[in-house]
Amino acid sequence: MSDERALPLPNPGPRPAGEVEELRRIWAAPKGLRFLTVINNNYIGVLYVGAAFLFFVLAGILALMMRTQLAVAENDLVGPTLYNRLFTMHGTVMMFLFAVPVVEAMGVLLLPNMLGARDLPFPRLSAYAFWAYFIGGTVFFASLFVGWAPAGGWFMNPPLTTEYFSPGFNEDFWLLGIGFIEISAIAGAIEIIVGVLRTRAPGMTLARMPLFAWAMLVFAVMIILAFPAVILATALLELERAFHWPFFTAEAGGDPLLWQHLFWFFGHPEVYVIFLPAAGMVSMIVPTMAGQPLAAQRLVILALVATAFLSFGLWVHHMFATGIPGISLAFFEAASMAVAIPSGIQVFAWIATFARGRVRLAVPTLFVLGFLFIFVLGGLTGVMVAAIPFDWQAHDTYFVVAHLHYVLIGGMVFPLFAAFYYWMPYTSRFPLSERVGRWVFGLLFAGANLTFFPMHVLGLAGMPRRVYTYQSGLGWDAINLASTAGAFVIAAGVLLFLVDVARRFRMSAEDNAGDVWGAGTLEWLPGGNYSNRSIPVVTGRYPLWEQPGLAKDVEEGRYYLPNAPTGTRETILTSPLEATPQVLMRMPVPGWAPQVAAFFTAAFFMLLTVKLVWLAAACGLVAVGALLHWGWSLDPPPLPDAVDIGGGIRLPAYASGPTSQAWWAMAILMLTAASLYACAIFSYLYLWLVAPGTWPDASALPRSSYPVVSAVLLVASSAAFGSANGSLARGATPAPAIAAAIVLALAGFGTEFASHLAVDPRASAYGAVVHLFVLLGGFFVAVAVVLAAFAMARRLAGKLDRVRRVTFDNARIFWHYVVAQSLVGLLLLHGFPRLAAP
Amino acid sequence: MGSGLHALRIAAGIVLWAVHFALVYGSTAFACARGAAAAVPWIIGSATVVAALLAAAIAAVEWRRREAFESWLASGLAAVAFFAIVFEGVPVLFLAPCA
């Protein structure tokens, strides 16, 4: 792989004095109160990991409360109401506020350095995602202290969670709080996809990309495809709770199982969303600790991608007991068994790598070995519960609790601790203590097995999940007591870890402890807040092992971009497959807009939860204002000259169209939107399937002239936007054509809106789902109109012309997408009932 | 755009699997809800045969260009898709539809 090793260095000569100082100044984190505006990935990454770990500890404390309650039979320490809230919050916080954010955070922290970039492509978006999550998550957790915490279980099944059975704000906190935190996860995923595909060091082809970057790419794509399902589900349940639109009420043609389908279409991939990045971390740690390249790297990449796509065919295995036809269950049973195979490939690759090399038994290695043991056990019980007859027996018992904790603690928590120990010297002045670390590992390993292994037995002995107490004499007493003891052993391990972190962790980019392991990948290059002094050319999978002198050459500025030629933050945009340099991308500097936007977005959703609608609306307006202010500073003026980055390569310092990072982000956002819309179409068809009786016959539908007029207006608006594009390319003003497009689109949407006025969304599931489409259509048209108006304003301000046109292009592709999506909606709402009418 | 085409080729096996999965699951749910159980084995059987053949063809075509990593990956994913499609279609030989 390292056949190009003899390449000449791009900048062989000595560098002028003061370059490093300038890089240091440009990339410095703000001081004092302004530190809150920091956007550098190393700071946001550490804050993000820290916040996620805080939620891990908080949710762990809830678990200790539950285990204390269950230690003895007929205990009255915690009553049933609080117990319901405890298990709901424990699961919800662990999944949504710890597991997903912490792996995203590790991506933000590690990816730029691992890829050889100066930062992720949208640093303010990371900051926004972090602050929105941290503020929203904290308020969500605090709901516990005022008796408003949700109590419907972490998957919130209706009808229990409908307003009739769960009045009050409690479930709304889950729906609005979690729904909104998922939006922040999507923002992070967009950042990661564009970062991994477009900011890799020159020469780092897909085959040479580190496995953690592969895992994060797969992770982010899964978020884009899976999370819209839960966002839609929470929206539907909130619409039912707040406005009585009966999506889940059987009497009105709804179906509670629709929730389960949408939730688990997100919820099962979610497990792999958590596991795959952890597997990626393990694939980085194992080669270093074995002093060997990872065995079968290509097969491991294949396994990552295969696990990801098969995991989208597993969701019904959470619904084996709901009465779905047996043959349908069989598809999911088969897929559930099949997904064990790619996981097995990875496990064997890690074992083979260890077997080949001389293994260094440091703390990260111990955690990896612990991971292998616990995760494989969880995988085996997974194959057991994938068998339908066994699942029917074990369903809703402690066996399932044991299984899922083995998978998640083994598959995610242990790799994460391995990663904490492994990457601590990357971000801290001192590594963590090896001696203390062995104790932490011992306590966590013994504690996890002592807590959860007995639960298998407990489940087989018939103890159901989610009961706040149990009778003595059922053979459960001693097992429960052992399990509780184990939980406190885990807590001791976590506490010891925190003490060690407090003693040894001193965040530093400049004088970090550095490459204490002798690792092979780029994040171990010496660097600072600017990441690497110069951006290396990569010729293999383990550059630090294969390219002698690389660290010194990078630090002396002998590779690409050893300085800041445009005087601001910059990184190199490279092509997605071969990583050929394409553009010198100028990057934003710290400012208050992302933090203000994040605070008021969180305030909007949280105030909405407690029905303070006007205050919420005011906060929402401030958030939109901050976002627009932020957007105004995007698309900086083009620079006339190409910039020399060394090695005879001159890059343009401005890009629009498909080479620009903005185009990629917009394309991924449209994919997210398409996934959301597809889930809505699924909901429509599903409700029709279960209750066709609520669907009107053709005579009761809106006259067919409505959709025809609406479609013509929408297509005309797209044509108008196309003509705006033509004007801009000729150097003329696009504003009149954009204005015409806006009027046409609003008229098109208005026609569709008017056509359904006679249908009452509260009367039937049909009415509810029709109005859902009207609502979605209105939302997308509104966003498109704001983007278009924004482009017009940029034109008026002289910030939009035939060259500088990124904001216009983004509005344009989104516009055409929205029109296409609306046409699909018209076909469904007006065409399908005519087709399906008896 | 070259990279778009590459992405489509890498994803071809996955897309095929997803279409097959959605088709067999959706059509079974529909047929069982509307009392057309007799059609289920035929739908699943023919969809599975067609999808499996296509997946095998993609795997074979990409395998010939396997020196390029992207083609190797595309071939491997199509092969995984082939096995998953067959594996998920086989129950139709053993189970009564809609029971």
PDB file of N, CA, C and O in Angstrom, chain A residues 570-620:
ATOM      1  N   GLU A 570      -8.737  27.865   8.046  1.00  0.00           N
ATOM      2  CA  GLU A 570      -8.885  27.219   6.739  1.00  0.00           C
ATOM      3  C   GLU A 570      -8.678  25.725   6.890  1.00  0.00           C
ATOM      4  O   GLU A 570      -8.038  25.275   7.822  1.00  0.00           O
ATOM      5  N   THR A 571      -9.223  24.965   5.950  1.00  0.00           N
ATOM      6  CA  THR A 571      -8.821  23.571   5.798  1.00  0.00           C
ATOM      7  C   THR A 571      -8.947  23.208   4.330  1.00  0.00           C
ATOM      8  O   THR A 571      -9.467  24.000   3.535  1.00  0.00           O
ATOM      9  N   ILE A 572      -8.445  22.026   3.964  1.00  0.00           N
ATOM     10  CA  ILE A 572      -8.475  21.650   2.543  1.00  0.00           C
ATOM     11  C   ILE A 572      -9.683  20.753   2.299  1.00  0.00           C
ATOM     12  O   ILE A 572      -9.869  19.759   2.992  1.00  0.00           O
ATOM     13  N   LEU A 573     -10.505  21.124   1.308  1.00  0.00           N
ATOM     14  CA  LEU A 573     -11.583  20.232   0.878  1.00  0.00           C
ATOM     15  C   LEU A 573     -11.011  19.281  -0.164  1.00  0.00           C
ATOM     16  O   LEU A 573     -10.374  19.720  -1.124  1.00  0.00           O
ATOM     17  N   THR A 574     -11.236  17.989   0.033  1.00  0.00           N
ATOM     18  CA  THR A 574     -10.702  17.011  -0.915  1.00  0.00           C
ATOM     19  C   THR A 574     -11.844  16.225  -1.548  1.00  0.00           C
ATOM     20  O   THR A 574     -12.979  16.271  -1.073  1.00  0.00           O
ATOM     21  N   SER A 575     -11.521  15.484  -2.620  1.00  0.00           N
ATOM     22  CA  SER A 575     -12.567  14.738  -3.324  1.00  0.00           C
ATOM     23  C   SER A 575     -12.974  13.522  -2.488  1.00  0.00           C
ATOM     24  O   SER A 575     -12.159  12.987  -1.730  1.00  0.00           O
ATOM     25  N   PRO A 576     -14.240  13.086  -2.604  1.00  0.00           N
ATOM     26  CA  PRO A 576     -14.748  12.078  -1.666  1.00  0.00           C
ATOM     27  C   PRO A 576     -14.113  10.697  -1.774  1.00  0.00           C
ATOM     28  O   PRO A 576     -14.019  10.007  -0.763  1.00  0.00           O
ATOM     29  N   LEU A 577     -13.680  10.266  -2.972  1.00  0.00           N
ATOM     30  CA  LEU A 577     -13.138   8.908  -3.079  1.00  0.00           C
ATOM     31  C   LEU A 577     -11.621   8.888  -2.922  1.00  0.00           C
ATOM     32  O   LEU A 577     -11.070   8.195  -2.079  1.00  0.00           O
ATOM     33  N   GLU A 578     -10.911   9.674  -3.736  1.00  0.00           N
ATOM     34  CA  GLU A 578      -9.456   9.595  -3.775  1.00  0.00           C
ATOM     35  C   GLU A 578      -8.787  10.615  -2.862  1.00  0.00           C
ATOM     36  O   GLU A 578      -7.573  10.608  -2.706  1.00  0.00           O
ATOM     37  N   ALA A 579      -9.556  11.526  -2.295  1.00  0.00           N
ATOM     38  CA  ALA A 579      -9.018  12.584  -1.439  1.00  0.00           C
ATOM     39  C   ALA A 579      -7.961  13.421  -2.155  1.00  0.00           C
ATOM     40  O   ALA A 579      -6.856  13.610  -1.675  1.00  0.00           O
ATOM     41  N   THR A 580      -8.337  13.908  -3.333  1.00  0.00           N
ATOM     42  CA  THR A 580      -7.475  14.837  -4.067  1.00  0.00           C
ATOM     43  C   THR A 580      -7.854  16.258  -3.649  1.00  0.00           C
ATOM     44  O   THR A 580      -9.046  16.575  -3.621  1.00  0.00           O
ATOM     45  N   PRO A 581      -6.874  17.127  -3.340  1.00  0.00           N
ATOM     46  CA  PRO A 581      -7.225  18.485  -2.914  1.00  0.00           C
ATOM     47  C   PRO A 581      -8.011  19.229  -3.992  1.00  0.00           C
ATOM     48  O   PRO A 581      -7.666  19.168  -5.170  1.00  0.00           O
ATOM     49  N   GLN A 582      -9.109  19.906  -3.576  1.00  0.00           N
ATOM     50  CA  GLN A 582      -9.954  20.607  -4.543  1.00  0.00           C
ATOM     51  C   GLN A 582     -10.075  22.095  -4.246  1.00  0.00           C
ATOM     52  O   GLN A 582     -10.023  22.917  -5.145  1.00  0.00           O
ATOM     53  N   VAL A 583     -10.305  22.419  -2.961  1.00  0.00           N
ATOM     54  CA  VAL A 583     -10.621  23.802  -2.601  1.00  0.00           C
ATOM     55  C   VAL A 583      -9.947  24.113  -1.273  1.00  0.00           C
ATOM     56  O   VAL A 583      -9.859  23.241  -0.407  1.00  0.00           O
ATOM     57  N   LEU A 584      -9.482  25.361  -1.127  1.00  0.00           N
ATOM     58  CA  LEU A 584      -9.076  25.818   0.193  1.00  0.00           C
ATOM     59  C   LEU A 584     -10.325  26.409   0.843  1.00  0.00           C
ATOM     60  O   LEU A 584     -10.824  27.438   0.411  1.00  0.00           O
ATOM     61  N   MET A 585     -10.814  25.716   1.868  1.00  0.00           N
ATOM     62  CA  MET A 585     -12.077  26.153   2.462  1.00  0.00           C
ATOM     63  C   MET A 585     -11.788  27.090   3.625  1.00  0.00           C
ATOM     64  O   MET A 585     -11.085  26.741   4.549  1.00  0.00           O
ATOM     65  N   ARG A 586     -12.345  28.316   3.541  1.00  0.00           N
ATOM     66  CA  ARG A 586     -12.215  29.233   4.677  1.00  0.00           C
ATOM     67  C   ARG A 586     -13.283  28.899   5.703  1.00  0.00           C
ATOM     68  O   ARG A 586     -14.431  28.614   5.345  1.00  0.00           O
ATOM     69  N   MET A 587     -12.917  28.941   6.971  1.00  0.00           N
ATOM     70  CA  MET A 587     -13.821  28.466   8.016  1.00  0.00           C
ATOM     71  C   MET A 587     -14.216  29.590   8.957  1.00  0.00           C
ATOM     72  O   MET A 587     -13.504  30.586   9.069  1.00  0.00           O
ATOM     73  N   PRO A 588     -15.362  29.414   9.625  1.00  0.00           N
ATOM     74  CA  PRO A 588     -15.855  30.484  10.484  1.00  0.00           C
ATOM     75  C   PRO A 588     -15.026  30.645  11.749  1.00  0.00           C
ATOM     76  O   PRO A 588     -14.282  29.756  12.149  1.00  0.00           O
ATOM     77  N   VAL A 589     -15.170  31.807  12.366  1.00  0.00           N
ATOM     78  CA  VAL A 589     -14.525  32.094  13.639  1.00  0.00           C
ATOM     79  C   VAL A 589     -15.619  32.179  14.708  1.00  0.00           C
ATOM     80  O   VAL A 589     -16.797  32.274  14.386  1.00  0.00           O
ATOM     81  N   PRO A 590     -15.248  32.127  15.989  1.00  0.00           N
ATOM     82  CA  PRO A 590     -16.261  32.130  17.044  1.00  0.00           C
ATOM     83  C   PRO A 590     -17.150  33.374  17.009  1.00  0.00           C
ATOM     84  O   PRO A 590     -16.720  34.451  16.624  1.00  0.00           O
ATOM     85  N   GLY A 591     -18.408  33.204  17.414  1.00  0.00           N
ATOM     86  CA  GLY A 591     -19.374  34.291  17.522  1.00  0.00           C
ATOM     87  C   GLY A 591     -20.524  33.773  18.357  1.00  0.00           C
ATOM     88  O   GLY A 591     -20.610  32.585  18.621  1.00  0.00           O
ATOM     89  N   TRP A 592     -21.438  34.658  18.750  1.00  0.00           N
ATOM     90  CA  TRP A 592     -22.490  34.233  19.681  1.00  0.00           C
ATOM     91  C   TRP A 592     -23.664  33.537  19.011  1.00  0.00           C
ATOM     92  O   TRP A 592     -24.474  32.895  19.692  1.00  0.00           O
ATOM     93  N   ALA A 593     -23.811  33.693  17.686  1.00  0.00           N
ATOM     94  CA  ALA A 593     -25.052  33.236  17.043  1.00  0.00           C
ATOM     95  C   ALA A 593     -25.388  31.763  17.325  1.00  0.00           C
ATOM     96  O   ALA A 593     -26.536  31.475  17.700  1.00  0.00           O
ATOM     97  N   PRO A 594     -24.460  30.815  17.198  1.00  0.00           N
ATOM     98  CA  PRO A 594     -24.869  29.414  17.417  1.00  0.00           C
ATOM     99  C   PRO A 594     -25.353  29.163  18.840  1.00  0.00           C
ATOM    100  O   PRO A 594     -26.337  28.436  19.048  1.00  0.00           O
ATOM    101  N   GLN A 595     -24.675  29.787  19.806  1.00  0.00           N
ATOM    102  CA  GLN A 595     -25.064  29.557  21.204  1.00  0.00           C
ATOM    103  C   GLN A 595     -26.435  30.170  21.495  1.00  0.00           C
ATOM    104  O   GLN A 595     -27.271  29.550  22.149  1.00  0.00           O
ATOM    105  N   VAL A 596     -26.654  31.406  20.979  1.00  0.00           N
ATOM    106  CA  VAL A 596     -27.955  32.045  21.186  1.00  0.00           C
ATOM    107  C   VAL A 596     -29.051  31.212  20.521  1.00  0.00           C
ATOM    108  O   VAL A 596     -30.096  30.927  21.115  1.00  0.00           O
ATOM    109  N   ALA A 597     -28.776  30.791  19.283  1.00  0.00           N
ATOM    110  CA  ALA A 597     -29.767  29.981  18.571  1.00  0.00           C
ATOM    111  C   ALA A 597     -30.058  28.698  19.339  1.00  0.00           C
ATOM    112  O   ALA A 597     -31.222  28.292  19.483  1.00  0.00           O
ATOM    113  N   ALA A 598     -29.008  28.064  19.878  1.00  0.00           N
ATOM    114  CA  ALA A 598     -29.208  26.800  20.597  1.00  0.00           C
ATOM    115  C   ALA A 598     -30.036  27.028  21.854  1.00  0.00           C
ATOM    116  O   ALA A 598     -30.981  26.277  22.135  1.00  0.00           O
ATOM    117  N   PHE A 599     -29.714  28.088  22.595  1.00  0.00           N
ATOM    118  CA  PHE A 599     -30.435  28.347  23.837  1.00  0.00           C
ATOM    119  C   PHE A 599     -31.913  28.571  23.553  1.00  0.00           C
ATOM    120  O   PHE A 599     -32.786  27.997  24.212  1.00  0.00           O
ATOM    121  N   PHE A 600     -32.203  29.396  22.547  1.00  0.00           N
ATOM    122  CA  PHE A 600     -33.614  29.719  22.308  1.00  0.00           C
ATOM    123  C   PHE A 600     -34.347  28.587  21.592  1.00  0.00           C
ATOM    124  O   PHE A 600     -35.557  28.459  21.742  1.00  0.00           O
ATOM    125  N   THR A 601     -33.631  27.751  20.825  1.00  0.00           N
ATOM    126  CA  THR A 601     -34.300  26.564  20.272  1.00  0.00           C
ATOM    127  C   THR A 601     -34.728  25.656  21.423  1.00  0.00           C
ATOM    128  O   THR A 601     -35.866  25.168  21.453  1.00  0.00           O
ATOM    129  N   ALA A 602     -33.811  25.443  22.370  1.00  0.00           N
ATOM    130  CA  ALA A 602     -34.148  24.596  23.514  1.00  0.00           C
ATOM    131  C   ALA A 602     -35.301  25.213  24.289  1.00  0.00           C
ATOM    132  O   ALA A 602     -36.262  24.521  24.675  1.00  0.00           O
ATOM    133  N   ALA A 603     -35.247  26.533  24.506  1.00  0.00           N
ATOM    134  CA  ALA A 603     -36.317  27.204  25.253  1.00  0.00           C
ATOM    135  C   ALA A 603     -37.647  27.046  24.537  1.00  0.00           C
ATOM    136  O   ALA A 603     -38.683  26.795  25.160  1.00  0.00           O
ATOM    137  N   PHE A 604     -37.624  27.172  23.208  1.00  0.00           N
ATOM    138  CA  PHE A 604     -38.864  27.027  22.426  1.00  0.00           C
ATOM    139  C   PHE A 604     -39.529  25.684  22.710  1.00  0.00           C
ATOM    140  O   PHE A 604     -40.705  25.608  23.061  1.00  0.00           O
ATOM    141  N   PHE A 605     -38.739  24.605  22.596  1.00  0.00           N
ATOM    142  CA  PHE A 605     -39.341  23.282  22.766  1.00  0.00           C
ATOM    143  C   PHE A 605     -39.759  23.032  24.207  1.00  0.00           C
ATOM    144  O   PHE A 605     -40.806  22.442  24.466  1.00  0.00           O
ATOM    145  N   MET A 606     -38.948  23.482  25.155  1.00  0.00           N
ATOM    146  CA  MET A 606     -39.267  23.193  26.552  1.00  0.00           C
ATOM    147  C   MET A 606     -40.478  23.991  27.021  1.00  0.00           C
ATOM    148  O   MET A 606     -41.303  23.503  27.788  1.00  0.00           O
ATOM    149  N   LEU A 607     -40.609  25.240  26.548  1.00  0.00           N
ATOM    150  CA  LEU A 607     -41.780  26.034  26.939  1.00  0.00           C
ATOM    151  C   LEU A 607     -43.037  25.490  26.281  1.00  0.00           C
ATOM    152  O   LEU A 607     -44.125  25.516  26.868  1.00  0.00           O
ATOM    153  N   LEU A 608     -42.870  24.974  25.071  1.00  0.00           N
ATOM    154  CA  LEU A 608     -44.007  24.358  24.390  1.00  0.00           C
ATOM    155  C   LEU A 608     -44.521  23.172  25.203  1.00  0.00           C
ATOM    156  O   LEU A 608     -45.724  22.916  25.272  1.00  0.00           O
ATOM    157  N   THR A 609     -43.596  22.458  25.834  1.00  0.00           N
ATOM    158  CA  THR A 609     -43.966  21.295  26.635  1.00  0.00           C
ATOM    159  C   THR A 609     -44.944  21.675  27.729  1.00  0.00           C
ATOM    160  O   THR A 609     -45.925  20.986  27.970  1.00  0.00           O
ATOM    161  N   VAL A 610     -44.664  22.808  28.400  1.00  0.00           N
ATOM    162  CA  VAL A 610     -45.544  23.196  29.499  1.00  0.00           C
ATOM    163  C   VAL A 610     -46.622  24.170  29.023  1.00  0.00           C
ATOM    164  O   VAL A 610     -47.211  24.899  29.821  1.00  0.00           O
ATOM    165  N   LYS A 611     -46.847  24.185  27.698  1.00  0.00           N
ATOM    166  CA  LYS A 611     -47.959  24.910  27.078  1.00  0.00           C
ATOM    167  C   LYS A 611     -47.900  26.426  27.289  1.00  0.00           C
ATOM    168  O   LYS A 611     -48.929  27.092  27.335  1.00  0.00           O
ATOM    169  N   LEU A 612     -46.689  26.957  27.452  1.00  0.00           N
ATOM    170  CA  LEU A 612     -46.543  28.419  27.481  1.00  0.00           C
ATOM    171  C   LEU A 612     -46.331  28.870  26.038  1.00  0.00           C
ATOM    172  O   LEU A 612     -45.224  29.222  25.617  1.00  0.00           O
ATOM    173  N   VAL A 613     -47.414  28.838  25.260  1.00  0.00           N
ATOM    174  CA  VAL A 613     -47.280  28.904  23.810  1.00  0.00           C
ATOM    175  C   VAL A 613     -46.683  30.233  23.336  1.00  0.00           C
ATOM    176  O   VAL A 613     -45.803  30.261  22.476  1.00  0.00           O
ATOM    177  N   TRP A 614     -47.154  31.352  23.946  1.00  0.00           N
ATOM    178  CA  TRP A 614     -46.693  32.648  23.426  1.00  0.00           C
ATOM    179  C   TRP A 614     -45.232  32.891  23.745  1.00  0.00           C
ATOM    180  O   TRP A 614     -44.472  33.380  22.912  1.00  0.00           O
ATOM    181  N   LEU A 615     -44.852  32.524  24.965  1.00  0.00           N
ATOM    182  CA  LEU A 615     -43.443  32.660  25.341  1.00  0.00           C
ATOM    183  C   LEU A 615     -42.579  31.771  24.440  1.00  0.00           C
ATOM    184  O   LEU A 615     -41.496  32.177  23.980  1.00  0.00           O
ATOM    185  N   ALA A 616     -43.090  30.563  24.193  1.00  0.00           N
ATOM    186  CA  ALA A 616     -42.363  29.644  23.312  1.00  0.00           C
ATOM    187  C   ALA A 616     -42.196  30.269  21.930  1.00  0.00           C
ATOM    188  O   ALA A 616     -41.111  30.231  21.342  1.00  0.00           O
ATOM    189  N   ALA A 617     -43.284  30.860  21.422  1.00  0.00           N
ATOM    190  CA  ALA A 617     -43.219  31.461  20.086  1.00  0.00           C
ATOM    191  C   ALA A 617     -42.182  32.579  20.058  1.00  0.00           C
ATOM    192  O   ALA A 617     -41.411  32.703  19.086  1.00  0.00           O
ATOM    193  N   ALA A 618     -42.137  33.383  21.128  1.00  0.00           N
ATOM    194  CA  ALA A 618     -41.146  34.466  21.174  1.00  0.00           C
ATOM    195  C   ALA A 618     -39.739  33.895  21.129  1.00  0.00           C
ATOM    196  O   ALA A 618     -38.874  34.367  20.374  1.00  0.00           O
ATOM    197  N   CYS A 619     -39.490  32.833  21.915  1.00  0.00           N
ATOM    198  CA  CYS A 619     -38.162  32.206  21.902  1.00  0.00           C
ATOM    199  C   CYS A 619     -37.847  31.626  20.528  1.00  0.00           C
ATOM    200  O   CYS A 619     -36.716  31.712  20.043  1.00  0.00           O
ATOM    201  N   GLY A 620     -38.873  31.034  19.904  1.00  0.00           N
ATOM    202  CA  GLY A 620     -38.672  30.472  18.570  1.00  0.00           C
ATOM    203  C   GLY A 620     -38.246  31.557  17.585  1.00  0.00           C
ATOM    204  O   GLY A 620     -37.352  31.344  16.760  1.00  0.00           O
TER     205      GLY A 620
END
